Coordinates of C-alpha atoms and ligand atoms in Angstrom, one line a residue:
M1 CA 87.6 139.8 64.1
K2 CA 86.8 136.9 66.9
T3 CA 87.4 138.3 69.6
L4 CA 88.0 134.7 72.9
K5 CA 86.7 136.9 75.9
F6 CA 88.2 135.5 79.0
A7 CA 89.2 135.4 83.2
V8 CA 92.4 135.1 83.6
L9 CA 92.9 134.0 87.0
P10 CA 97.3 133.1 87.8
G11 CA 97.2 132.8 91.5
D12 CA 100.2 131.9 93.5
Y13 CA 103.8 131.2 93.2
I14 CA 104.8 129.2 89.9
G15 CA 101.0 130.5 88.8
P16 CA 102.3 133.9 87.6
E17 CA 105.5 132.9 85.6
V18 CA 103.1 130.2 83.5
M19 CA 100.7 132.2 82.5
S20 CA 101.6 135.1 81.2
V21 CA 104.3 132.7 78.6
A22 CA 100.9 130.1 78.0
L23 CA 98.6 133.7 77.5
D24 CA 102.2 134.0 74.2
V25 CA 101.4 130.9 73.5
L26 CA 97.7 131.8 73.6
K27 CA 98.8 135.1 71.4
A28 CA 100.4 133.4 68.4
A29 CA 98.4 130.7 67.9
T30 CA 95.3 132.8 67.6
E31 CA 96.7 135.7 66.3
P32 CA 97.1 133.7 62.3
A33 CA 94.0 133.7 62.4
G34 CA 92.9 136.7 62.9
I35 CA 91.3 136.0 66.8
K36 CA 91.9 138.7 69.6
L37 CA 92.4 137.8 73.2
D38 CA 90.0 140.1 74.9
Y39 CA 90.6 138.6 78.4
T40 CA 90.9 140.6 82.4
E41 CA 93.6 138.8 85.3
A42 CA 92.2 139.2 88.9
H43 CA 93.4 137.9 91.9
V44 CA 92.6 134.6 93.6
G45 CA 93.8 132.4 96.9
G46 CA 96.0 134.1 98.3
A47 CA 96.9 136.9 95.7
G48 CA 93.5 137.5 96.5
I49 CA 93.7 137.2 100.0
D50 CA 96.9 139.7 100.6
N51 CA 94.9 141.6 98.2
E52 CA 91.7 142.1 98.7
G53 CA 91.3 140.4 101.5
K54 CA 89.6 137.4 100.8
A55 CA 90.8 133.7 98.7
L56 CA 87.7 134.0 96.1
P57 CA 87.0 138.5 95.9
D58 CA 83.4 139.3 94.4
S59 CA 85.5 141.4 92.3
T60 CA 87.2 138.5 90.8
I61 CA 83.9 136.2 91.0
K62 CA 82.6 139.3 89.1
V63 CA 85.6 139.6 86.4
C64 CA 84.7 135.3 85.8
E65 CA 80.6 136.4 85.1
E66 CA 81.5 138.2 82.5
A67 CA 84.3 135.9 80.8
D68 CA 83.4 132.9 78.9
A69 CA 85.4 130.6 80.1
I70 CA 88.2 130.5 83.2
L71 CA 92.0 130.1 82.5
F72 CA 93.0 129.6 86.2
G73 CA 96.8 128.8 87.4
S74 CA 97.1 127.5 90.7
I75 CA 96.5 128.8 94.3
G76 CA 98.1 128.2 97.3
G77 CA 101.1 127.2 99.7
P78 CA 103.8 128.0 102.2
K79 CA 102.9 131.8 102.5
W80 CA 98.6 131.2 103.6
E81 CA 99.3 127.6 105.7
N82 CA 99.0 129.0 109.2
L83 CA 95.2 131.0 108.4
P84 CA 92.1 129.2 109.9
P85 CA 91.2 124.8 107.8
A86 CA 88.3 127.5 106.3
E87 CA 90.8 131.0 104.8
Q88 CA 93.0 128.6 103.1
P89 CA 93.2 129.1 99.5
E90 CA 92.0 126.1 98.4
R91 CA 89.6 125.6 100.5
A92 CA 88.0 129.2 100.3
A93 CA 87.9 129.7 96.1
L94 CA 89.2 126.6 95.0
L95 CA 85.1 124.5 95.8
P96 CA 83.5 127.7 96.2
I97 CA 84.5 128.6 92.1
R98 CA 83.4 125.4 91.3
K99 CA 79.9 126.0 93.0
H100 CA 79.7 129.0 92.1
F101 CA 80.1 128.4 88.2
N102 CA 78.7 124.8 88.5
L103 CA 81.7 123.5 87.9
F104 CA 80.4 119.2 87.8
A105 CA 82.4 118.0 85.5
N106 CA 86.3 117.3 85.4
L107 CA 88.3 116.5 82.6
R108 CA 91.9 115.3 82.5
P109 CA 93.9 114.2 80.0
G110 CA 97.2 111.5 81.1
L111 CA 98.7 112.4 78.1
L112 CA 102.8 110.3 78.4
Y113 CA 104.3 110.7 74.9
Q114 CA 106.8 108.4 74.4
E115 CA 109.4 110.3 74.2
L116 CA 109.1 110.8 77.7
T117 CA 107.8 107.7 79.1
D118 CA 111.0 107.3 81.5
A119 CA 109.4 110.2 83.7
S120 CA 107.1 107.4 85.1
P121 CA 107.3 105.9 87.7
L122 CA 106.2 102.8 86.0
K123 CA 108.3 99.6 83.8
A124 CA 109.4 100.9 79.6
E125 CA 108.0 98.1 78.5
R126 CA 104.8 97.8 79.9
I127 CA 103.9 101.8 78.4
P128 CA 105.7 101.6 75.1
E129 CA 103.9 103.9 72.7
G130 CA 103.3 105.9 75.7
I131 CA 100.3 107.1 77.8
D132 CA 96.6 108.1 75.9
M133 CA 93.4 108.7 77.7
V134 CA 91.4 110.9 79.6
C135 CA 89.2 110.4 83.2
V136 CA 86.4 112.4 83.4
R137 CA 85.3 113.1 87.5
E138 CA 82.0 114.2 88.7
L139 CA 83.0 117.2 90.0
T140 CA 80.7 118.5 92.5
G141 CA 78.8 115.7 93.5
G142 CA 78.6 112.2 95.8
I143 CA 80.6 112.2 99.2
Y144 CA 82.5 115.6 99.1
F145 CA 79.3 117.5 98.6
G146 CA 76.5 115.6 100.8
P147 CA 75.3 116.4 104.1
K148 CA 78.1 116.3 107.1
R149 CA 78.7 116.4 110.5
T150 CA 80.2 115.1 114.2
E151 CA 78.3 114.2 117.2
T152 CA 78.4 112.9 120.7
L153 CA 76.7 109.5 120.7
E154 CA 75.3 109.1 124.2
D155 CA 78.0 106.9 124.9
G156 CA 80.1 109.6 125.0
D157 CA 81.7 108.6 122.1
I158 CA 82.8 111.5 118.9
Q159 CA 80.8 110.6 115.3
A160 CA 81.0 111.7 112.0
T161 CA 79.5 111.5 109.4
D162 CA 80.2 112.0 105.4
E163 CA 77.0 111.1 103.2
M164 CA 77.2 110.4 99.9
V165 CA 74.7 111.3 98.0
Y166 CA 73.7 111.1 94.3
K167 CA 70.5 111.5 91.7
K168 CA 70.6 110.3 88.5
S169 CA 70.3 113.3 87.0
E170 CA 73.8 114.0 87.9
I171 CA 74.4 110.8 86.6
E172 CA 73.5 111.2 83.7
R173 CA 75.5 114.2 83.3
I174 CA 78.4 113.2 83.6
L175 CA 77.5 110.0 80.9
D176 CA 76.8 112.6 78.4
V177 CA 80.5 114.6 78.8
A178 CA 81.8 110.7 78.8
I179 CA 79.8 110.1 75.8
A180 CA 81.3 112.8 73.7
S181 CA 84.8 112.2 74.9
A182 CA 84.7 108.4 74.1
K183 CA 83.3 109.6 70.2
A184 CA 85.5 111.9 69.8
R185 CA 88.3 109.4 71.2
S186 CA 87.9 105.3 70.4
G187 CA 84.6 104.7 71.4
K188 CA 85.1 103.5 74.8
I189 CA 84.2 103.8 78.1
C190 CA 84.7 102.0 81.5
S191 CA 82.9 103.4 84.6
V192 CA 84.2 103.3 87.8
D193 CA 82.7 103.0 90.8
K194 CA 81.9 100.3 94.2
A195 CA 78.0 98.8 93.2
N196 CA 79.5 95.6 95.4
V197 CA 79.1 98.1 98.3
L198 CA 77.3 101.2 97.2
T199 CA 73.7 102.2 96.8
T200 CA 75.1 105.2 94.9
S201 CA 77.8 102.7 93.3
V202 CA 73.9 100.7 92.8
L203 CA 72.8 103.9 91.2
W204 CA 75.7 104.7 89.0
R205 CA 76.6 100.3 87.5
K206 CA 72.4 100.9 86.7
T207 CA 72.1 104.9 85.4
A208 CA 74.9 104.1 83.5
T209 CA 74.8 100.8 81.4
E210 CA 70.3 101.8 80.5
Y211 CA 72.0 105.6 79.0
V212 CA 74.8 104.7 77.1
A213 CA 72.5 101.6 76.0
K214 CA 70.2 104.5 75.0
H215 CA 71.7 107.2 74.4
A216 CA 74.9 106.4 72.3
P217 CA 74.7 101.6 71.4
E218 CA 77.6 102.0 69.8
I219 CA 80.1 102.8 72.8
E220 CA 81.4 99.8 74.1
L221 CA 80.7 100.8 77.7
S222 CA 82.1 98.5 81.2
H223 CA 82.1 98.7 84.7
M224 CA 85.3 98.1 87.1
Y225 CA 85.5 98.4 90.2
V226 CA 87.5 101.2 92.3
D227 CA 89.9 99.3 94.2
N228 CA 90.6 97.3 90.9
A229 CA 90.7 100.2 88.0
A230 CA 93.5 101.5 91.0
M231 CA 95.6 98.4 90.3
Q232 CA 95.1 98.1 86.6
M233 CA 96.0 102.0 86.5
A234 CA 99.7 100.9 88.1
R235 CA 100.0 98.2 86.3
D236 CA 98.2 98.4 82.0
P237 CA 96.6 102.5 82.0
N238 CA 96.4 102.3 78.3
Q239 CA 93.7 99.5 79.2
F240 CA 91.6 102.6 79.4
D241 CA 90.3 104.8 76.8
V242 CA 88.1 107.9 79.2
I243 CA 87.3 106.0 82.7
V244 CA 83.7 108.4 83.8
T245 CA 83.8 107.7 87.8
E246 CA 82.1 109.5 90.4
N247 CA 83.6 112.6 92.4
M248 CA 86.1 111.0 95.6
F249 CA 87.3 108.2 93.3
G250 CA 88.0 110.5 90.1
D251 CA 89.5 112.8 92.1
I252 CA 92.3 109.5 93.6
I253 CA 92.5 107.7 90.1
S254 CA 93.4 111.4 87.9
D255 CA 96.0 111.5 90.4
E256 CA 97.0 107.8 89.8
M257 CA 96.9 108.4 86.0
G258 CA 98.9 112.0 86.7
I259 CA 101.6 110.5 88.5
V260 CA 102.1 107.2 86.1
C261 CA 102.0 110.0 83.4
G262 CA 105.2 111.6 84.9
S263 CA 105.4 115.0 85.3
L264 CA 102.6 117.0 87.0
G265 CA 104.0 119.9 84.8
M266 CA 102.8 118.5 81.5
L267 CA 99.2 118.1 82.8
S268 CA 95.9 120.3 82.0
S269 CA 92.5 119.7 83.2
A270 CA 89.1 121.8 81.7
S271 CA 85.9 122.3 84.6
L272 CA 83.2 122.2 82.6
G273 CA 79.8 123.7 83.7
T274 CA 76.4 123.2 83.6
G275 CA 76.0 126.8 81.9
K276 CA 76.2 128.1 78.5
N277 CA 78.9 131.0 76.5
K278 CA 77.8 132.6 74.0
Y279 CA 79.0 130.4 71.8
D280 CA 76.1 127.4 73.4
L281 CA 79.3 125.8 74.5
P282 CA 80.3 124.7 77.7
F283 CA 81.6 127.5 80.7
G284 CA 84.1 126.3 81.4
L285 CA 87.7 126.5 84.0
Y286 CA 91.2 125.8 82.8
E287 CA 93.8 124.9 84.8
P288 CA 97.2 123.1 85.2
S289 CA 96.9 119.2 87.5
G290 CA 99.2 120.6 89.3
G291 CA 99.8 122.7 92.3
T292 CA 101.9 126.4 93.0
A293 CA 105.8 125.1 93.4
P294 CA 106.7 126.7 95.6
D295 CA 109.7 125.3 95.9
I296 CA 111.0 126.4 92.4
A297 CA 108.5 129.5 91.9
G298 CA 110.5 132.7 91.6
K299 CA 113.6 130.7 89.9
G300 CA 111.7 131.2 86.2
I301 CA 112.2 127.4 85.6
A302 CA 108.8 125.9 85.9
N303 CA 107.4 123.0 83.4
P304 CA 104.5 125.8 81.8
C305 CA 103.7 123.2 79.5
A306 CA 100.0 122.2 81.3
Q307 CA 99.3 125.7 81.1
I308 CA 100.3 126.2 77.7
L309 CA 97.5 122.1 77.3
S310 CA 94.7 124.2 79.5
A311 CA 94.8 127.0 77.6
A312 CA 95.0 124.7 73.9
L313 CA 90.9 123.1 75.8
M314 CA 89.8 126.4 76.2
L315 CA 90.3 126.8 73.1
R316 CA 88.4 123.6 72.6
Y317 CA 84.8 123.2 74.8
S318 CA 84.6 126.2 75.1
F319 CA 85.8 128.6 71.9
G320 CA 84.4 125.6 69.6
E321 CA 88.6 126.3 68.5
N322 CA 89.6 123.3 68.4
E323 CA 92.3 123.8 65.0
I324 CA 94.0 125.9 67.1
A325 CA 93.5 123.3 70.2
E326 CA 95.6 120.5 68.3
K327 CA 97.8 123.0 66.9
I328 CA 99.1 123.6 70.2
E329 CA 98.9 120.2 71.7
K330 CA 100.8 119.6 68.2
A331 CA 103.3 122.4 69.0
V332 CA 103.8 121.6 72.3
K333 CA 104.5 118.0 71.1
Q334 CA 106.8 119.1 68.9
A335 CA 109.2 121.0 70.9
V336 CA 109.2 117.5 73.7
M337 CA 110.2 115.5 71.2
D338 CA 112.7 118.2 70.0
G339 CA 114.3 117.9 72.2
F340 CA 113.0 120.9 74.6
R341 CA 112.9 120.2 78.6
T342 CA 112.6 122.2 81.8
G343 CA 114.3 120.4 85.0
D344 CA 111.4 118.4 85.8
I345 CA 111.7 116.9 82.4
S346 CA 115.2 116.5 81.4
F347 CA 116.6 114.0 83.5
G348 CA 119.8 115.0 84.1
K349 CA 119.9 116.4 80.1
P350 CA 120.6 119.7 79.5
S351 CA 117.5 121.5 80.9
I352 CA 115.8 124.7 79.4
G353 CA 113.0 127.9 81.9
T354 CA 109.8 128.5 80.7
K355 CA 110.3 131.4 79.2
E356 CA 112.3 129.1 76.3
M357 CA 110.0 126.3 76.7
A358 CA 107.5 128.7 75.6
A359 CA 109.7 129.8 73.0
A360 CA 110.4 126.7 71.5
I361 CA 106.1 125.8 71.3
I362 CA 105.5 129.6 69.6
E363 CA 108.0 128.6 67.3
R364 CA 106.7 125.1 66.0
L365 CA 103.1 126.7 65.9
Ligands
NAD1 P1 102.9 121.2 93.7 O1 102.2 120.4 92.4 O2 102.9 122.4 93.5 O3 104.4 120.8 93.2 C1 104.6 119.0 93.5 C2 106.3 119.1 92.9 O4 105.4 118.9 91.2 C3 107.2 119.1 93.1 O5 108.0 119.2 93.1 C4 106.5 121.2 92.3 O6 107.9 121.8 91.6 C5 106.3 119.7 91.1 N1 105.3 120.3 90.1 C6 104.5 120.7 90.1 N2 104.2 121.8 88.7 C7 105.2 122.2 88.6 C8 105.5 122.7 87.0 N3 104.8 123.3 86.4 N4 106.9 122.2 87.0 C9 107.5 122.0 87.2 N5 108.0 120.8 88.8 C10 106.3 121.4 88.7 O7 102.2 120.0 95.2 P2 102.3 120.7 96.4 O8 104.1 121.1 95.9 O9 101.3 119.5 97.3 O10 101.8 121.6 97.0 C11 101.8 123.1 96.6 C12 100.5 124.5 97.1 O11 99.8 124.0 96.0 C13 100.1 124.1 98.1 O12 100.4 124.8 98.6 C14 98.9 123.3 98.0 O13 98.1 123.2 98.8 C15 99.3 123.8 96.4 N6 97.9 123.5 95.2 C16 96.7 123.9 94.4 C17 96.5 123.7 93.6 C18 96.0 124.8 92.6 O14 95.5 125.1 92.7 N7 94.6 123.8 91.8 C19 96.4 122.0 93.3 C20 97.4 121.0 94.4 C21 98.2 121.6 95.1

């Protein structure tokens, strides 16, 4: 019997609510295939601070190190907002966990079902078939991780500097992820940069052109400046299939993609590391794109789909269980098509709660 060993880090507010039902769905999807789940829960974020005095406790890192993947909820919220910035859940747990496991590639599917085009702020005629794309964002380099300093100049003025740094090898390894993603889709990649202004982008564009031509000549590669990409995303998102871009541009473009795709409650993500697990597949962290939604926490009404779809990504990328991942994705889509909606995607029509949504998905597996 195959056993999937993973760490479960539910986090705060709606995190535990959606995690609990995502595990029910995972169990229902894997059991018929004779697959056993072996997961260990650990505290992270506010739950880490409250229970173990730290947003990313050492015991949690150990649980993750012993696993083949991490299923993550979301962290943070008003309860911890008055802590010093460096101790706040997101800063003290999210960036360190990415760094610790070298999670350099963030994949965010931008998926809007045709039945949910109302959820998008775009006019329905611009997205008649919904949206289906992927944003591949470099996650451990660039300006967020480059040297930073604040200094007082000779004339008394104060100057702050963040350096944007990229190595060719860092660009090549994220291109590999984008190429694999494009091969499983339409074979098209749009590389987003600012090569008319930034030196790192000049290297990015040159590397992308040469690397794709050498290693995946069948891929159709195009380039776009990030300011244009931001406009095009709002004008016609379906012109993109796979976007690959550096850390800060990806942060912004993937959030824009998230909003044109409607509710955060539907959007999953995968952050893949350089390390391989015992299946010789990437060790990864899988989490919803949204936050802890404190405004609806504790009411049993959060949309569990993003967490469930993140679990499906974990099956695909870290455990090689593509068929079961697809089965879950189809069941989520079918439940939505059959009219089962949580409040965030119901648009005034009757809505159901977190558990009922998960039950509808399990029924369709
Ligand atoms: P948020 O994503 O939590 O919520 C924004 C809006 O989307 C809210 O109206 C919320 O109700 C709704 N929403 C989000 N997920 C939903 C779901 N599954 N079902 C239904 N509705 C959903 O963003 P925020 O309010 O800006 O942040 C709240 C907290 O979450 C903050 O502390 C923030 O720092 C944290 N956060 C954490 C992560 C993470 O853990 N990766 C990411 C973003 C924000």
